[in-house]
PDB file of C-alpha atoms in Angstrom:
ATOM      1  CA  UNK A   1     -27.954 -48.929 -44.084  1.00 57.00           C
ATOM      2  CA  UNK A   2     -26.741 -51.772 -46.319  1.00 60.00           C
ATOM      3  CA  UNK A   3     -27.072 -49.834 -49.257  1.00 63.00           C
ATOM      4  CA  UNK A   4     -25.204 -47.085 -47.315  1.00 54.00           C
ATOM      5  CA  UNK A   5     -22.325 -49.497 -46.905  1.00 56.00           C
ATOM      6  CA  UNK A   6     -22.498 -50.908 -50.494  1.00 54.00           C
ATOM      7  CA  UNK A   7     -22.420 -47.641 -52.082  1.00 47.00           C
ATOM      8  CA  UNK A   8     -19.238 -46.697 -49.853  1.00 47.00           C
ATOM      9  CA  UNK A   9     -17.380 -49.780 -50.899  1.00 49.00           C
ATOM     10  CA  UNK A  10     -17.990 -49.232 -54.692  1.00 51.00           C
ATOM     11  CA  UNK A  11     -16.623 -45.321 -53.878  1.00 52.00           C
ATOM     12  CA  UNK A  12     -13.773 -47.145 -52.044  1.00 45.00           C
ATOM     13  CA  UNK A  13     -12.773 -49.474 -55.185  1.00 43.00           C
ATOM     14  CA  UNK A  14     -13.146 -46.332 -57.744  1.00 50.00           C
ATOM     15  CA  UNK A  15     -10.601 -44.198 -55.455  1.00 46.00           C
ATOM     16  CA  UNK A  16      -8.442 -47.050 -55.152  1.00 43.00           C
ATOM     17  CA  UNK A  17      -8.503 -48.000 -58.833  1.00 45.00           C
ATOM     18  CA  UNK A  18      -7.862 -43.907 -59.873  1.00 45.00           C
ATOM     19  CA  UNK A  19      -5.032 -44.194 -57.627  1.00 45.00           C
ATOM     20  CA  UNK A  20      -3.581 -46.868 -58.985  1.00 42.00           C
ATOM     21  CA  UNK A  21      -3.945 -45.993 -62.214  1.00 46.00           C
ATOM     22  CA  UNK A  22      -2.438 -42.304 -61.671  1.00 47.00           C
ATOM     23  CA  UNK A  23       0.489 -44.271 -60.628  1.00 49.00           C
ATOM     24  CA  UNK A  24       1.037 -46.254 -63.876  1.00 51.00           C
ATOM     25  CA  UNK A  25       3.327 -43.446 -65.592  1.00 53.00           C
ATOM     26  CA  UNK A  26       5.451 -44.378 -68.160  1.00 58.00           C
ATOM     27  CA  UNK A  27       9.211 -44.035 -66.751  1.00 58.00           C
ATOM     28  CA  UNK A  28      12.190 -43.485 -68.329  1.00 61.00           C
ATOM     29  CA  UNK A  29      14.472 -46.454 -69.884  1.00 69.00           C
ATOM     30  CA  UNK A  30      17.489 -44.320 -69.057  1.00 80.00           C
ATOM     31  CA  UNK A  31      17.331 -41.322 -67.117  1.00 79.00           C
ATOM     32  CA  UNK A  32      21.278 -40.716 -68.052  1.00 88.00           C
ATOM     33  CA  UNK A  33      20.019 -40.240 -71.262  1.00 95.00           C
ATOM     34  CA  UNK A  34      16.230 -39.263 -71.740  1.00 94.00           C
ATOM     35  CA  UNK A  35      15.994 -35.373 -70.653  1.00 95.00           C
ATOM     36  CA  UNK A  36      16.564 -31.780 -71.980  1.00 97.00           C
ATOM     37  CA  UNK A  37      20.234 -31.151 -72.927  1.00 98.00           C
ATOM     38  CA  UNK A  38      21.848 -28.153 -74.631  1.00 98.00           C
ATOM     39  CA  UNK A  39      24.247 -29.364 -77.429  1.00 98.00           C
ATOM     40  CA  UNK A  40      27.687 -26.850 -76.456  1.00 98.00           C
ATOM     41  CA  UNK A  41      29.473 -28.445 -79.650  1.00 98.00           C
ATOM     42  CA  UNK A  42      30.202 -31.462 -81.704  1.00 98.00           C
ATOM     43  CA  UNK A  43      33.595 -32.304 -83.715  1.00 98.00           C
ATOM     44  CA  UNK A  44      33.309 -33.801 -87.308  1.00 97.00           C
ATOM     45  CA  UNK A  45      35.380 -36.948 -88.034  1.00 97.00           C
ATOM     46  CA  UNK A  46      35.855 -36.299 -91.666  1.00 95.00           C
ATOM     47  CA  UNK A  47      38.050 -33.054 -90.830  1.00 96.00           C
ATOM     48  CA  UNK A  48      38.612 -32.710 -86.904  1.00 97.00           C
ATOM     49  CA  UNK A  49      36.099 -29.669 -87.264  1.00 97.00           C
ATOM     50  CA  UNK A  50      35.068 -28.394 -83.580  1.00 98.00           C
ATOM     51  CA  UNK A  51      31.565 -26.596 -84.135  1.00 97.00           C
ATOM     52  CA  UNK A  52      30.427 -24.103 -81.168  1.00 97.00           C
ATOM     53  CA  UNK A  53      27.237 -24.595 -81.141  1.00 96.00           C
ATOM     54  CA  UNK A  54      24.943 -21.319 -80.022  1.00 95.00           C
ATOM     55  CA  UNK A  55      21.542 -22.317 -78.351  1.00 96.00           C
ATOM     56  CA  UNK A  56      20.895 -25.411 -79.612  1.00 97.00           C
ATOM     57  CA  UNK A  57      19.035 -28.028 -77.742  1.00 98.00           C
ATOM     58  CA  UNK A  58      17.945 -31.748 -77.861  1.00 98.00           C
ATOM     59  CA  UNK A  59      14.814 -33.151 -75.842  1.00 97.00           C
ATOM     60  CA  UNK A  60      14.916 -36.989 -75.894  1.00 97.00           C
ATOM     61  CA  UNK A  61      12.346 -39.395 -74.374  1.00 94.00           C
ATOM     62  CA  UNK A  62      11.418 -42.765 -74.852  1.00 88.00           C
ATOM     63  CA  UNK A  63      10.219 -42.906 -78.195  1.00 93.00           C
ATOM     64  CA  UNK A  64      10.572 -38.949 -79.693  1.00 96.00           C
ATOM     65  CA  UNK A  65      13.809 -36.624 -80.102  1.00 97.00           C
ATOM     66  CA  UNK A  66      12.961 -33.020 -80.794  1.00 97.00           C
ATOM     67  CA  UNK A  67      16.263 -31.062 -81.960  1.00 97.00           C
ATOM     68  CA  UNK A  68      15.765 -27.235 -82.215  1.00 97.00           C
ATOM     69  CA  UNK A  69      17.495 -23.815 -82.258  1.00 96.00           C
ATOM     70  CA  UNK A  70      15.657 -21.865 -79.529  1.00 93.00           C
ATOM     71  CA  UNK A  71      16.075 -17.893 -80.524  1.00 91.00           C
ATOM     72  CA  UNK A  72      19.438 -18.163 -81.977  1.00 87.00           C
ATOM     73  CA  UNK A  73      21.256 -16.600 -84.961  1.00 90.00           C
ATOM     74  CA  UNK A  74      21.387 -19.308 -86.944  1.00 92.00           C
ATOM     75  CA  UNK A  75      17.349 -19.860 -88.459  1.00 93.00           C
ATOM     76  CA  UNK A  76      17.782 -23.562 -87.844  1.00 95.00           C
ATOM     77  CA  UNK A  77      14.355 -24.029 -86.888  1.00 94.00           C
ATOM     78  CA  UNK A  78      13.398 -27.623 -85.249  1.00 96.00           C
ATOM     79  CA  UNK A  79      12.666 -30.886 -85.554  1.00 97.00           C
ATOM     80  CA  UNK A  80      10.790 -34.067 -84.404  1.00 97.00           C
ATOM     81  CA  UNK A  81      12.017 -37.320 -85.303  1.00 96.00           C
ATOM     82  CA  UNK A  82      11.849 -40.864 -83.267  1.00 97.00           C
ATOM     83  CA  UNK A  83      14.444 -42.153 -81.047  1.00 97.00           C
ATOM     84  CA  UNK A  84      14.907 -46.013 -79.815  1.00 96.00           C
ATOM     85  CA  UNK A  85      17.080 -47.708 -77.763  1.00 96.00           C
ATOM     86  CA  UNK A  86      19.670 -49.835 -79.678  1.00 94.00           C
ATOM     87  CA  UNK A  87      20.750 -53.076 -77.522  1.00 82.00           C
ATOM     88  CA  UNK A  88      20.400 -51.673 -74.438  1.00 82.00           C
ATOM     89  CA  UNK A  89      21.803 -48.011 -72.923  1.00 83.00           C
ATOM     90  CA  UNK A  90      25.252 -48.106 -74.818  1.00 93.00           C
ATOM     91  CA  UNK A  91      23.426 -47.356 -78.695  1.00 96.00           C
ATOM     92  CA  UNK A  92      20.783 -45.192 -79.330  1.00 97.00           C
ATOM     93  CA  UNK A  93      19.173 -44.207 -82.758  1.00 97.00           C
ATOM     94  CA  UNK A  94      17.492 -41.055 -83.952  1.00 98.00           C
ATOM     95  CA  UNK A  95      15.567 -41.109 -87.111  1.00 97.00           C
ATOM     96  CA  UNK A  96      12.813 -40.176 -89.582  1.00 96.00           C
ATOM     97  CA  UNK A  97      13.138 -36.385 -88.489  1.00 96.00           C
ATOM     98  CA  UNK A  98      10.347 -34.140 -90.164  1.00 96.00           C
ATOM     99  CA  UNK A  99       9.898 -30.710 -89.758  1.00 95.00           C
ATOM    100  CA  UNK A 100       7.849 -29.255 -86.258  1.00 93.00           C
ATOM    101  CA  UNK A 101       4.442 -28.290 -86.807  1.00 89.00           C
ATOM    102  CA  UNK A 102       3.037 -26.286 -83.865  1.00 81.00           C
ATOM    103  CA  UNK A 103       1.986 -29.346 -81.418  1.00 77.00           C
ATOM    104  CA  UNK A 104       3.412 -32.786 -83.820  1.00 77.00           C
ATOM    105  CA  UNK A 105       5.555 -32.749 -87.239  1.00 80.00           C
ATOM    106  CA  UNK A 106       4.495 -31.235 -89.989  1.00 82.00           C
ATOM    107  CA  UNK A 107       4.926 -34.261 -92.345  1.00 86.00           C
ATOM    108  CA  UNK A 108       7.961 -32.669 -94.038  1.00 92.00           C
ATOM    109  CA  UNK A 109      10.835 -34.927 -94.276  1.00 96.00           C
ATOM    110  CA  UNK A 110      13.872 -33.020 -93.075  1.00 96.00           C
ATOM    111  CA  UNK A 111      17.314 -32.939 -95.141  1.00 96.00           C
ATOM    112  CA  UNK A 112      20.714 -34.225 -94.105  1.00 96.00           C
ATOM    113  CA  UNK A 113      21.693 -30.511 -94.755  1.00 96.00           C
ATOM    114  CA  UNK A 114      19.268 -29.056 -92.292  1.00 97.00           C
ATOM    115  CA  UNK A 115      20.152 -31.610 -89.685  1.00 97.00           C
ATOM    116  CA  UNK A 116      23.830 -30.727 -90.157  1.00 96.00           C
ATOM    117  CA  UNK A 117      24.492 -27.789 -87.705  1.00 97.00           C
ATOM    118  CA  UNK A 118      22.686 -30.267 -84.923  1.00 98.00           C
ATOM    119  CA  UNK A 119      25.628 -32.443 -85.222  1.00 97.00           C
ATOM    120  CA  UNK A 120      22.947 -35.067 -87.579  1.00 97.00           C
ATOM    121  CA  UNK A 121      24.842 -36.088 -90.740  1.00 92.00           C
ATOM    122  CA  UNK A 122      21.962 -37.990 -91.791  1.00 94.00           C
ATOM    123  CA  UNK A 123      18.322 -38.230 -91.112  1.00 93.00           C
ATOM    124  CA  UNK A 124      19.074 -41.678 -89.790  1.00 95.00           C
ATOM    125  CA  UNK A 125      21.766 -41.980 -87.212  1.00 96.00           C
ATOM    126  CA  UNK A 126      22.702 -44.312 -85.022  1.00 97.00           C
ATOM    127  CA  UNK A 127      25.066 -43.625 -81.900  1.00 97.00           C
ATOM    128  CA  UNK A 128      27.483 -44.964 -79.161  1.00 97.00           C
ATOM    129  CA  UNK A 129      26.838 -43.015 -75.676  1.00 97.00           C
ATOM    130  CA  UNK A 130      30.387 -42.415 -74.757  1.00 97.00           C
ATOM    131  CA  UNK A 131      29.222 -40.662 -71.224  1.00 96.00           C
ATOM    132  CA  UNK A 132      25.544 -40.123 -69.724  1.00 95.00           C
ATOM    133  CA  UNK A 133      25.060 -38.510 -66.197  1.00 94.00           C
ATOM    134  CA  UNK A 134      22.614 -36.444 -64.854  1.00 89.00           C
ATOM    135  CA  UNK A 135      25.199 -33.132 -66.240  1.00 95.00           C
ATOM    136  CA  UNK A 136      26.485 -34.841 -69.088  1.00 97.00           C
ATOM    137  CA  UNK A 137      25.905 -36.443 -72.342  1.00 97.00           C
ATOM    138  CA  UNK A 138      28.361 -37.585 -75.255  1.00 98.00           C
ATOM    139  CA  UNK A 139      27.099 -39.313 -78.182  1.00 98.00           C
ATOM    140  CA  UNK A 140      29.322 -40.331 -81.456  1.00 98.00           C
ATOM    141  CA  UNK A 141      28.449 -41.477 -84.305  1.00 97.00           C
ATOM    142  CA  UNK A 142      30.204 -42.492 -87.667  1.00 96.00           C
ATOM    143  CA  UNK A 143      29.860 -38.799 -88.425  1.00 97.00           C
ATOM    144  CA  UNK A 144      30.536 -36.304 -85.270  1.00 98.00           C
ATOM    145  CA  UNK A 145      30.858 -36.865 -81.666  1.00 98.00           C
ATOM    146  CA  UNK A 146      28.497 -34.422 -79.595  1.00 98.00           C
ATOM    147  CA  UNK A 147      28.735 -33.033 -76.733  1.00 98.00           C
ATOM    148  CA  UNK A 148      25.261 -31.864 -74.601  1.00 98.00           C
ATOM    149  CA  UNK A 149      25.039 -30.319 -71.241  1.00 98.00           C
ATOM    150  CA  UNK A 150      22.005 -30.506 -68.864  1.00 96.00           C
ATOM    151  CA  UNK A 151      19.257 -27.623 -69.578  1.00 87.00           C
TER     152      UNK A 151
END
């Protein structure tokens, strides 16, 4: 009977260390902010330029920013690069973008020019969130200011 018992408490401790454990999830920093958005446009400083921009999105969580056209005219294709908090919620960077392999990057460094009709002028950019809701997310930057929309 006492190894009955035994056994049942070690069970007990396992269940209640899986549980635990299953609850130790890595949340977001900002929820605002970290999500799936569709970039609708971003204006360029350097001329005023509005670009429309035609199903185009951004997926950013805590550590990785994916940019990509999803089945749109353009042949953008997509990209992985890292994304970091910059003094808190009010900067954010996205850099070192290389080009998507199927399931990582494919270790090709992506242009400033291929970046460009994301609203990127660099492959290193750093931004100020202007607005971040659940709906809404505006990010500028010394080159554009975007403007992305919940997906």
């Amino acid at each position: 009977m006492c190894k009955v018992k035994a056994l049942a408490g070690r069970i007990g401790l396992i269940v209640v260390a899986v549980m635990l454990a299953a609850g130790c999830s890595k949340q977001p920093v900002d929820g605002d902010i970290e999500g799936f958005w569709r970039l609708e446009r971003f204006v360029t400083h350097a001329d005023g330029e509005v670009h429309q921009c035609e199903r185009i999105f951004y997926g950013i969580t805590r550590y990785v920013v994916e940019v990509a056209e999803r089945q749109g005219p353009g042949g953008y294709g997509a990209f992985v690069g890292r994304f970091e908090y910059v003094g808190g919620s009010s900067r954010v960077a996205m850099k070192d973008f290389r080009h998507r392999a199927s399931t990582s990057d494919s270790g090709r460094q992506a242009t400033p020019e291929e970046l460009g009709p994301f609203g990127l002028g660099a492959t290193s950019t750093e931004f100020r969130v202007v607005v971040a809701d659940v709906n809404r997310l505006v990010l500028e930057s010394d080159y554009a200011r975007l403007e992305l929309v919940a997906f």
